[in-house]
mmCIF file of C-alpha atoms (C1' of nucleotides) in Angstrom:
data_model
loop_
_atom_site.group_PDB
_atom_site.id
_atom_site.type_symbol
_atom_site.label_atom_id
_atom_site.label_comp_id
_atom_site.label_asym_id
_atom_site.label_seq_id
_atom_site.Cartn_x
_atom_site.Cartn_y
_atom_site.Cartn_z
ATOM 1 C CA MET A 1 -20.511 -19.315 -12.195
ATOM 2 C CA GLY A 2 -20.846 -15.316 -12.211
ATOM 3 C CA ASN A 3 -21.915 -15.426 -8.804
ATOM 4 C CA PRO A 4 -18.993 -14.983 -6.522
ATOM 5 C CA LEU A 5 -18.376 -16.025 -2.955
ATOM 6 C CA PRO A 6 -19.630 -13.408 -0.525
ATOM 7 C CA LYS A 7 -17.012 -11.313 1.033
ATOM 8 C CA ALA A 8 -17.876 -12.673 4.601
ATOM 9 C CA PHE A 9 -16.657 -16.136 3.288
ATOM 10 C CA PHE A 10 -13.277 -14.937 3.568
ATOM 11 C CA ALA A 11 -13.609 -12.972 6.806
ATOM 12 C CA ARG A 12 -12.839 -16.195 8.854
ATOM 13 C CA PRO A 13 -9.776 -18.011 9.989
ATOM 14 C CA ALA A 14 -7.813 -19.649 7.105
ATOM 15 C CA GLU A 15 -8.052 -22.920 8.546
ATOM 16 C CA LEU A 16 -11.861 -22.810 8.393
ATOM 17 C CA VAL A 17 -12.042 -21.244 4.864
ATOM 18 C CA ALA A 18 -9.324 -23.577 3.465
ATOM 19 C CA PRO A 19 -11.233 -26.990 3.383
ATOM 20 C CA GLU A 20 -14.592 -25.086 2.355
ATOM 21 C CA LEU A 21 -12.755 -23.562 -0.766
ATOM 22 C CA ILE A 22 -12.252 -27.103 -2.003
ATOM 23 C CA GLY A 23 -14.806 -27.787 -4.712
ATOM 24 C CA CYS A 24 -15.260 -23.985 -5.287
ATOM 25 C CA LEU A 25 -14.461 -22.602 -8.887
ATOM 26 C CA LEU A 26 -11.552 -20.294 -9.783
ATOM 27 C CA VAL A 27 -12.801 -18.459 -12.528
ATOM 28 C CA LYS A 28 -10.986 -15.947 -15.114
ATOM 29 C CA ARG A 29 -12.474 -13.861 -17.664
ATOM 30 C CA GLN A 30 -10.159 -12.983 -20.758
ATOM 31 C CA GLU A 31 -10.370 -11.223 -23.687
ATOM 32 C CA GLY A 32 -12.252 -12.602 -26.596
ATOM 33 C CA VAL A 33 -12.179 -16.241 -25.245
ATOM 34 C CA ALA A 34 -14.600 -18.285 -23.068
ATOM 35 C CA LEU A 35 -14.274 -18.215 -19.371
ATOM 36 C CA LEU A 36 -11.326 -20.113 -17.980
ATOM 37 C CA TRP A 37 -12.127 -22.105 -14.957
ATOM 38 C CA GLY A 38 -11.218 -25.027 -12.746
ATOM 39 C CA VAL A 39 -12.331 -26.869 -9.644
ATOM 40 C CA LEU A 40 -10.043 -26.029 -6.557
ATOM 41 C CA VAL A 41 -8.851 -29.370 -5.382
ATOM 42 C CA GLU A 42 -6.048 -28.452 -2.971
ATOM 43 C CA THR A 43 -5.471 -25.683 -0.286
ATOM 44 C CA GLU A 44 -3.488 -24.724 2.643
ATOM 45 C CA ALA A 45 -4.076 -22.539 5.491
ATOM 46 C CA ASN A 46 -1.455 -20.031 6.832
ATOM 47 C CA SER A 47 -1.555 -17.665 9.992
ATOM 48 C CA GLN A 48 0.599 -15.188 11.557
ATOM 49 C CA GLU A 49 1.174 -16.925 14.821
ATOM 50 C CA GLU A 50 3.033 -19.933 13.048
ATOM 51 C CA PRO A 51 6.399 -19.761 11.489
ATOM 52 C CA ALA A 52 5.453 -21.187 8.089
ATOM 53 C CA CYS A 53 3.480 -18.023 7.478
ATOM 54 C CA HIS A 54 5.099 -15.263 5.359
ATOM 55 C CA GLY A 55 3.594 -12.737 7.856
ATOM 56 C CA TYR A 56 5.205 -14.548 10.953
ATOM 57 C CA ARG A 57 8.452 -12.337 11.091
ATOM 58 C CA ARG A 58 7.598 -8.950 9.898
ATOM 59 C CA ARG A 59 5.333 -6.722 7.715
ATOM 60 C CA THR A 60 7.179 -5.966 4.565
ATOM 61 C CA PRO A 61 6.125 -4.620 0.966
ATOM 62 C CA SER A 62 6.065 -7.963 -0.559
ATOM 63 C CA ASN A 63 3.844 -9.567 2.253
ATOM 64 C CA GLU A 64 1.739 -6.371 3.032
ATOM 65 C CA THR A 65 -1.359 -7.702 1.193
ATOM 66 C CA LEU A 66 -1.573 -10.563 3.541
ATOM 67 C CA PHE A 67 -1.943 -8.203 6.377
ATOM 68 C CA GLY A 68 -4.678 -6.286 4.446
ATOM 69 C CA GLU A 69 -8.423 -6.821 4.417
ATOM 70 C CA PRO A 70 -9.901 -10.258 3.484
ATOM 71 C CA GLY A 71 -11.181 -11.132 -0.054
ATOM 72 C CA ARG A 72 -8.233 -10.193 -1.928
ATOM 73 C CA PHE A 73 -5.442 -12.078 -3.835
ATOM 74 C CA TYR A 74 -2.056 -12.246 -2.356
ATOM 75 C CA VAL A 75 0.423 -13.251 -5.082
ATOM 76 C CA TYR A 76 3.842 -13.972 -4.253
ATOM 77 C CA VAL A 77 7.088 -15.042 -6.109
ATOM 78 C CA SER A 78 8.401 -18.568 -5.041
ATOM 79 C CA TYR A 79 12.079 -19.350 -5.776
ATOM 80 C CA GLY A 80 12.349 -16.375 -7.826
ATOM 81 C CA ILE A 81 10.786 -18.200 -10.613
ATOM 82 C CA HIS A 82 7.224 -19.129 -9.732
ATOM 83 C CA HIS A 83 4.255 -17.277 -8.880
ATOM 84 C CA CYS A 84 1.735 -18.663 -6.020
ATOM 85 C CA VAL A 85 -1.754 -17.427 -5.509
ATOM 86 C CA ASN A 86 -3.330 -16.890 -2.099
ATOM 87 C CA VAL A 87 -6.641 -15.477 -0.825
ATOM 88 C CA VAL A 88 -6.494 -13.305 1.997
ATOM 89 C CA THR A 89 -8.730 -14.189 4.909
ATOM 90 C CA HIS A 90 -9.798 -13.291 8.464
ATOM 91 C CA ARG A 91 -9.080 -9.630 9.312
ATOM 92 C CA ALA A 92 -7.094 -6.601 8.505
ATOM 93 C CA ASP A 93 -3.761 -6.440 10.299
ATOM 94 C CA TRP A 94 -3.535 -10.085 10.914
ATOM 95 C CA ALA A 95 -1.422 -12.021 8.202
ATOM 96 C CA ASN A 96 -3.715 -15.041 7.395
ATOM 97 C CA GLY A 97 -4.651 -16.626 4.121
ATOM 98 C CA VAL A 98 -5.267 -19.693 1.987
ATOM 99 C CA LEU A 99 -2.867 -20.922 -0.613
ATOM 100 C CA LEU A 100 -4.508 -22.231 -3.843
ATOM 101 C CA ARG A 101 -2.386 -25.480 -4.340
ATOM 102 C CA ALA A 102 -4.130 -26.881 -7.311
ATOM 103 C CA ALA A 103 -7.222 -27.052 -9.641
ATOM 104 C CA ALA A 104 -8.654 -29.295 -11.875
ATOM 105 C CA ILE A 105 -9.555 -27.845 -15.352
ATOM 106 C CA PRO A 106 -12.384 -29.669 -17.324
ATOM 107 C CA GLY A 107 -11.098 -30.759 -20.851
ATOM 108 C CA GLU A 108 -7.433 -29.966 -20.118
ATOM 109 C CA PRO A 109 -4.680 -32.498 -18.863
ATOM 110 C CA GLU A 110 -5.248 -33.650 -15.518
ATOM 111 C CA ARG A 111 -1.971 -31.983 -14.067
ATOM 112 C CA VAL A 112 -1.744 -28.741 -15.756
ATOM 113 C CA ALA A 113 -2.681 -26.891 -12.371
ATOM 114 C CA ALA A 114 -1.465 -29.559 -10.096
ATOM 115 C CA GLY A 115 0.784 -27.630 -7.867
ATOM 116 C CA PRO A 116 0.771 -23.852 -6.621
ATOM 117 C CA ALA A 117 3.181 -22.483 -9.312
ATOM 118 C CA LEU A 118 1.453 -24.494 -12.193
ATOM 119 C CA LEU A 119 -1.913 -23.199 -11.057
ATOM 120 C CA ALA A 120 -0.597 -19.651 -11.096
ATOM 121 C CA ARG A 121 0.901 -20.260 -14.771
ATOM 122 C CA ARG A 122 -2.277 -21.877 -16.184
ATOM 123 C CA PHE A 123 -4.359 -18.838 -14.852
ATOM 124 C CA GLY A 124 -1.735 -16.353 -16.117
ATOM 125 C CA ILE A 125 -1.548 -14.940 -12.360
ATOM 126 C CA ASP A 126 1.353 -12.919 -11.442
ATOM 127 C CA ARG A 127 2.404 -10.178 -8.982
ATOM 128 C CA SER A 128 0.247 -7.710 -10.815
ATOM 129 C CA ARG A 129 -2.687 -9.391 -9.484
ATOM 130 C CA ASP A 130 -1.417 -8.725 -5.880
ATOM 131 C CA ALA A 131 -3.870 -7.063 -3.742
ATOM 132 C CA GLN A 132 -6.725 -7.347 -6.178
ATOM 133 C CA LEU A 133 -10.171 -8.044 -5.004
ATOM 134 C CA VAL A 134 -11.589 -11.561 -5.650
ATOM 135 C CA ASP A 135 -14.287 -10.146 -7.699
ATOM 136 C CA PRO A 136 -16.033 -10.946 -11.124
ATOM 137 C CA ASP A 137 -15.607 -7.032 -11.801
ATOM 138 C CA ARG A 138 -11.726 -7.518 -11.711
ATOM 139 C CA GLY A 139 -11.970 -10.573 -13.897
ATOM 140 C CA LEU A 140 -10.642 -13.181 -11.546
ATOM 141 C CA TRP A 141 -12.727 -14.631 -8.813
ATOM 142 C CA ILE A 142 -14.066 -17.544 -6.960
ATOM 143 C CA ALA A 143 -17.380 -19.136 -7.307
ATOM 144 C CA PRO A 144 -19.199 -21.428 -4.824
ATOM 145 C CA ARG A 145 -19.360 -25.081 -5.256
ATOM 146 C CA PRO A 146 -21.416 -26.012 -8.350
ATOM 147 C CA PRO A 147 -24.682 -28.165 -7.431
ATOM 148 C CA GLU A 148 -22.856 -31.515 -8.193
ATOM 149 C CA LEU A 149 -20.312 -30.849 -5.687
ATOM 150 C CA ALA A 150 -22.338 -29.084 -3.002
ATOM 151 C CA GLY A 151 -22.498 -32.330 -1.071
ATOM 152 C CA LEU A 152 -18.688 -32.403 -0.483
ATOM 153 C CA GLY A 153 -18.036 -32.957 3.061
ATOM 154 C CA ALA A 154 -15.011 -33.901 5.296
ATOM 155 C CA ALA A 155 -15.203 -37.485 4.376
ATOM 156 C CA ASP A 156 -14.247 -36.504 0.772
ATOM 157 C CA LEU A 157 -11.277 -34.624 1.822
ATOM 158 C CA THR A 158 -7.882 -35.836 3.233
ATOM 159 C CA GLN A 159 -6.332 -33.412 5.616
ATOM 160 C CA THR A 160 -2.633 -33.557 6.150
ATOM 161 C CA SER A 161 0.436 -31.520 6.638
ATOM 162 C CA ARG A 162 1.513 -28.907 4.432
ATOM 163 C CA ILE A 163 4.199 -29.073 1.749
ATOM 164 C CA GLY A 164 7.560 -27.271 1.322
ATOM 165 C CA ILE A 165 7.891 -25.919 4.791
ATOM 166 C CA SER A 166 10.552 -26.760 7.503
ATOM 167 C CA GLN A 167 8.598 -25.241 10.456
ATOM 168 C CA GLY A 168 4.967 -25.985 11.154
ATOM 169 C CA GLN A 169 4.925 -29.574 10.094
ATOM 170 C CA GLU A 170 2.634 -30.613 12.999
ATOM 171 C CA LEU A 171 -0.097 -28.514 11.921
ATOM 172 C CA SER A 172 -2.363 -30.367 9.424
ATOM 173 C CA TRP A 173 -3.427 -27.486 7.393
ATOM 174 C CA ARG A 174 -3.537 -28.891 3.928
ATOM 175 C CA TRP A 175 -6.577 -30.397 2.440
ATOM 176 C CA TYR A 176 -7.269 -32.111 -0.738
ATOM 177 C CA LEU A 177 -10.142 -33.822 -2.845
ATOM 178 C CA ARG A 178 -9.195 -37.335 -2.524
ATOM 179 C CA ALA A 179 -11.171 -38.381 -5.872
ATOM 180 C CA SER A 180 -9.017 -35.966 -7.731
ATOM 181 C CA ARG A 181 -5.954 -36.851 -9.860
ATOM 182 C CA SER A 182 -5.145 -33.031 -10.052
ATOM 183 C CA VAL A 183 -3.721 -33.057 -6.405
ATOM 184 C CA SER A 184 0.007 -31.862 -6.426
ATOM 185 C CA ARG A 185 1.174 -34.636 -3.886
ATOM 186 C CA ARG A 186 -0.898 -37.162 -2.067
ATOM 187 C CA ALA A 187 -0.401 -38.151 1.635
ATOM 188 C CA ARG A 188 1.388 -41.439 2.183
ATOM 189 C CA GLY A 189 -0.773 -44.421 1.699
ATOM 190 C CA ASP A 190 -3.465 -42.616 -0.379
ATOM 191 C CA ARG A 191 -3.364 -44.472 -3.597
ATOM 192 C CA GLN A 192 -4.278 -42.232 -6.953
ATOM 193 C CA PRO A 193 -7.863 -42.833 -7.770
ATOM 194 C CA PRO A 194 -8.779 -44.128 -11.116
ATOM 195 C CA ALA A 195 -9.093 -41.732 -14.167
ATOM 196 C CA LEU A 196 -12.764 -40.986 -15.077
ATOM 197 C CA VAL A 197 -13.900 -42.654 -18.133
ATOM 198 C CA THR A 198 -15.569 -40.067 -20.178
ATOM 199 C CA ALA A 199 -16.650 -41.685 -23.209
ATOM 200 C CA ALA A 200 -18.408 -44.990 -23.581
ATOM 201 C CA PRO A 201 -16.874 -47.782 -26.058
ATOM 202 C CA PRO A 202 -18.725 -48.016 -29.304
ATOM 203 C "C1'" DT B 1 26.010 -4.171 -1.702
ATOM 204 C "C1'" DT B 2 26.361 -8.933 -0.701
ATOM 205 C "C1'" DC B 3 24.771 -13.596 0.957
ATOM 206 C "C1'" DA B 4 21.991 -17.398 2.076
ATOM 207 C "C1'" DC B 5 17.631 -19.190 1.450
ATOM 208 C "C1'" DG B 6 13.001 -20.718 -0.070
ATOM 209 C "C1'" DA B 7 4.835 -21.999 0.716
ATOM 210 C "C1'" DT B 8 8.650 -25.411 -6.344
ATOM 211 C "C1'" DT B 9 9.111 -28.113 -10.557
ATOM 212 C "C1'" DC B 10 11.474 -31.090 -13.450
ATOM 213 C "C1'" DT B 11 14.500 -34.682 -14.279
ATOM 214 C "C1'" DA B 12 17.243 -38.934 -13.105
ATOM 215 C "C1'" DA C 1 17.156 -37.880 -4.823
ATOM 216 C "C1'" DG C 2 19.043 -33.510 -6.703
ATOM 217 C "C1'" DA C 3 19.600 -29.448 -9.350
ATOM 218 C "C1'" DA C 4 17.817 -25.302 -11.439
ATOM 219 C "C1'" DT C 5 17.035 -20.690 -10.662
ATOM 220 C "C1'" DC C 6 16.517 -15.755 -8.962
ATOM 221 C "C1'" DG C 7 13.528 -12.427 -5.813
ATOM 222 C "C1'" DT C 8 13.700 -11.227 -1.105
ATOM 223 C "C1'" DG C 9 15.196 -9.993 3.503
ATOM 224 C "C1'" DA C 10 18.849 -9.671 6.582
ATOM 225 C "C1'" DA C 11 23.529 -8.985 7.214
ATOM 226 C "C1'" DG C 12 27.873 -6.105 6.455
#
DNA sequence: TTCACGATTCTA
DNA sequence: AGAATCGTGAAG
């Protein structure tokens, strides 16, 4: 879990990175407590050339990080109240990133991090993390898929349109792990999978 | 300085 | 389906 994704992983277009991030682990090191980690189960891609992207209109102090080098967190405030966490991708001077929309945290309620703002809240991520490197040395990073999830493929994911945007609906740039109950919102017709049975009856 | 709006969430 | 809630960016 200490091994982070290599920097080159993020130096690709967001729509390539986003689906590959599913199954990876978001990990946070905290003072005096065990590592906090969760499996990423839902992501969205965003890119400068389309209107749903924060960098579509102009480069400003608040979206500056999105235009920076890949491999950093871009954290923004949503609706004045919530925080949302992105990972910057592709290359510098081109707004491109992946929104981390949901994570499944072992041993915790299924939906504590089911949604971008809930994920940010549970991991205690706010604007102070903006522009910070995705790196174990900074205490917050992303680890590759663990062995048991290494076999994840397109067949395990649902690809659909993004959530909460008015423009850019035609792009199917949201991906989620179908087997997970920690997904923020399922595509139409996709039934919620059964809960995992963790304990055998006596 | 002011105003309208939003990559959301919670409740009914 | 609708409200809450406030940081931003564009307008004045």
